Short mmCIF file of C-alpha atoms in Angstrom, two decimals:
data_model
loop_
_atom_site.label_atom_id
_atom_site.label_comp_id
_atom_site.label_asym_id
_atom_site.label_seq_id
_atom_site.Cartn_x
_atom_site.Cartn_y
_atom_site.Cartn_z
CA MET D 219 92.15 119.12 103.79
CA PRO D 220 95.54 118.16 105.62
CA ALA D 221 98.71 120.35 104.27
CA VAL D 222 100.38 118.42 101.21
CA GLU D 223 102.95 120.22 99.52
CA GLY D 224 104.33 119.58 95.97
CA ARG D 225 102.18 117.82 93.19
CA GLY D 226 103.41 114.09 91.55
CA VAL D 227 103.98 110.72 92.96
CA PRO D 228 106.44 111.00 95.55
CA ASN D 229 109.41 108.75 95.40
CA VAL D 230 109.62 107.50 98.76
CA ALA D 231 111.52 104.46 100.27
CA LEU D 232 109.19 101.68 101.20
CA LEU D 233 109.64 97.83 101.63
CA THR D 234 107.93 95.34 99.95
CA HIS D 235 105.48 92.19 101.14
CA GLU D 236 109.16 90.09 100.82
CA GLY D 237 111.31 93.00 102.48
CA ARG D 238 112.40 94.12 99.35
CA HIS D 239 113.80 98.13 99.81
CA VAL D 240 112.30 99.80 96.06
CA ARG D 241 111.02 103.69 95.89
CA PHE D 242 107.30 104.18 94.76
CA GLN D 243 107.69 106.40 91.75
CA ASP D 244 111.12 104.68 90.37
CA ASP D 245 110.35 101.02 91.61
CA LEU D 246 107.09 100.56 91.41
CA VAL D 247 105.17 103.49 89.58
CA ARG D 248 106.89 104.90 86.88
CA ASP D 249 105.17 103.93 83.49
CA ARG D 250 102.69 101.61 84.60
CA LEU D 251 99.68 100.98 85.16
CA VAL D 252 98.58 100.64 88.92
CA VAL D 253 95.68 100.00 91.39
CA VAL D 254 96.27 100.91 94.94
CA ASN D 255 94.68 100.55 98.54
CA MET D 256 95.24 101.15 102.08
CA MET D 257 94.75 99.04 104.15
CA TYR D 258 96.10 97.76 107.45
CA ALA D 259 96.74 94.30 108.99
CA ASN D 260 94.82 94.23 111.73
CA CYS D 261 91.38 96.29 110.03
CA THR D 262 88.25 94.67 111.03
CA ASN D 263 85.65 97.16 109.27
CA LEU D 264 86.77 98.05 105.62
CA CYS D 265 89.76 96.01 104.51
CA PRO D 266 88.87 92.82 105.12
CA PRO D 267 85.78 93.26 102.81
CA GLY D 268 88.07 95.34 100.20
CA THR D 269 90.73 92.78 100.21
CA ALA D 270 88.44 89.77 99.54
CA ASN D 271 86.87 92.14 96.85
CA LEU D 272 90.03 92.81 95.23
CA LEU D 273 91.23 89.10 95.32
CA ARG D 274 88.15 89.00 92.80
CA VAL D 275 89.39 91.94 90.71
CA GLN D 276 92.91 89.49 90.73
CA GLU D 277 91.04 86.47 89.06
CA LEU D 278 89.54 88.81 86.90
CA LEU D 279 92.58 89.67 85.17
CA GLY D 280 94.62 86.91 85.77
CA PRO D 281 98.08 86.67 84.10
CA ARG D 282 97.49 90.37 83.67
CA VAL D 283 98.68 91.16 87.39
CA GLY D 284 102.44 91.42 87.79
CA ARG D 285 102.71 91.94 83.57
CA ASP D 286 100.56 94.81 82.89
CA VAL D 287 99.00 95.61 85.37
CA PHE D 288 100.64 96.36 89.07
CA MET D 289 98.66 96.03 92.14
CA TYR D 290 100.02 97.39 95.65
CA SER D 291 98.39 97.68 99.13
CA LEU D 292 100.17 100.10 101.33
CA THR D 293 99.72 99.90 104.82
CA LEU D 294 97.98 102.36 106.88
CA GLN D 295 99.72 101.29 110.21
CA PRO D 296 103.39 101.56 108.71
CA ALA D 297 105.07 101.84 112.44
CA ILE D 298 103.15 98.11 113.20
CA ASP D 299 102.73 96.36 110.16
CA LYS D 300 106.10 94.91 109.24
CA PRO D 301 106.64 93.04 106.18
CA LEU D 302 106.15 89.24 108.29
CA ASP D 303 102.44 91.05 108.84
CA LEU D 304 101.83 91.77 105.70
CA ARG D 305 102.56 88.43 104.52
CA ARG D 306 100.49 86.80 106.92
CA TYR D 307 97.48 88.84 106.13
CA MET D 308 98.20 88.30 102.21
CA ALA D 309 97.92 84.41 103.28
CA LYS D 310 94.64 84.28 105.34
CA PHE D 311 93.34 85.70 102.29
CA GLY D 312 94.58 83.66 99.64
CA VAL D 313 96.43 87.08 97.62
CA LYS D 314 97.81 85.49 94.53
CA PRO D 315 101.69 86.54 92.72
CA GLY D 316 101.49 90.14 91.23
CA TRP D 317 99.06 91.77 94.00
CA THR D 318 102.46 94.03 96.39
CA PHE D 319 101.54 94.91 99.67
CA LEU D 320 103.64 97.98 101.29
CA THR D 321 105.12 99.23 104.26
CA GLY D 322 108.05 101.91 105.62
CA GLU D 323 109.00 105.05 107.23
CA PRO D 324 105.64 106.70 108.96
CA ASP D 325 106.26 109.78 107.16
CA HIS D 326 106.11 108.71 104.12
CA VAL D 327 103.62 106.41 104.02
CA GLU D 328 101.59 109.35 105.07
CA LEU D 329 103.15 111.85 102.23
CA LEU D 330 101.75 108.70 100.10
CA ARG D 331 98.59 109.19 101.45
CA LEU D 332 97.84 111.84 101.11
CA ARG D 333 99.16 112.91 97.71
CA LEU D 334 97.11 110.07 96.33
CA GLY D 335 94.08 111.38 98.12
CA PHE D 336 93.26 108.81 100.37
CA TYR D 337 91.87 111.34 102.81
CA SER D 338 89.06 113.04 104.11
CA LEU D 339 88.08 116.73 104.06
CA ASP D 340 86.45 115.92 106.98
CA ALA D 341 89.41 116.33 109.45
CA LEU D 342 87.98 114.77 112.62
CA ALA D 343 86.17 111.42 110.59
CA ASP D 344 90.19 111.95 108.84
CA SER D 345 92.31 111.09 111.87
CA ASP D 346 89.42 107.85 112.82
CA LEU D 347 91.47 105.03 111.61
CA LYS D 348 88.71 102.81 111.42
CA GLN D 349 87.36 105.77 108.81
CA HIS D 350 89.21 105.19 106.49
CA THR D 351 88.67 105.42 103.07
CA GLY D 352 87.72 102.28 101.28
CA MET D 353 88.51 103.40 97.75
CA LEU D 354 91.34 102.28 94.89
CA ARG D 355 93.03 104.67 93.07
CA ILE D 356 93.77 103.45 89.47
CA GLY D 357 96.42 105.28 87.41
CA HIS D 358 99.51 105.89 84.85
CA ALA D 359 101.98 107.92 85.89
CA GLY D 360 104.01 108.44 83.10
CA ARG D 361 100.46 109.80 81.16
CA ASP D 362 99.33 111.38 84.85
CA ARG D 363 96.11 109.97 84.65
CA TRP D 364 94.29 109.57 88.50
CA SER D 365 90.52 107.89 89.09
CA MET D 366 89.24 106.21 92.06
CA VAL D 367 86.67 104.15 92.38
CA PRO D 368 85.33 102.24 95.61
CA ALA D 369 87.28 99.25 96.29
CA LEU D 370 83.39 97.66 97.19
CA ALA D 371 82.48 98.55 93.90
CA ALA D 372 81.73 95.28 91.57
CA PRO D 373 85.11 93.42 90.63
CA ASP D 374 83.87 93.50 87.33
CA GLN D 375 83.20 97.23 87.22
CA ILE D 376 86.88 97.60 88.57
CA VAL D 377 88.33 95.98 85.87
CA ASN D 378 86.40 97.72 83.35
CA SER D 379 87.71 101.26 85.32
CA ILE D 380 91.51 99.27 85.00
CA ALA D 381 90.53 98.15 81.34
CA SER D 382 89.97 102.13 80.34
CA TYR D 383 94.19 102.76 80.96
CA ILE D 384 95.78 99.76 79.01
#
């Protein structure tokens, strides 16, 4: 398992797909119900079907996204994926408002990846970007309550998991 010092959700600086500077804990997560996944813009394996599935989840949640439920996709390639790349990726899939895509300094993204549990215990698999975890982290940092579900689970199953936090 990768070494991860400290506990809790780190308050690292990130950049949204709109180019807005945010702090993960203070601006995005604190006292909110969040759904977080990892992706990267040029992925051809897990990301496209995962994003398409999450789009169905977004549609099922309707106007709750961005109001009661906050969806965040964090790039695994922050040195490559800049806000424009994330906006293009979103447009390609027809992502609707209320879902935020994020990039940042590589060490900040890596800390988030590890602290949120997006890693494999198999070091070789963890180092292979094409084998990145296809999971969603659902949680409420203010309640210190977190769970994970597969990003390719049935959309209604994901919505039910999210609803258990409301």
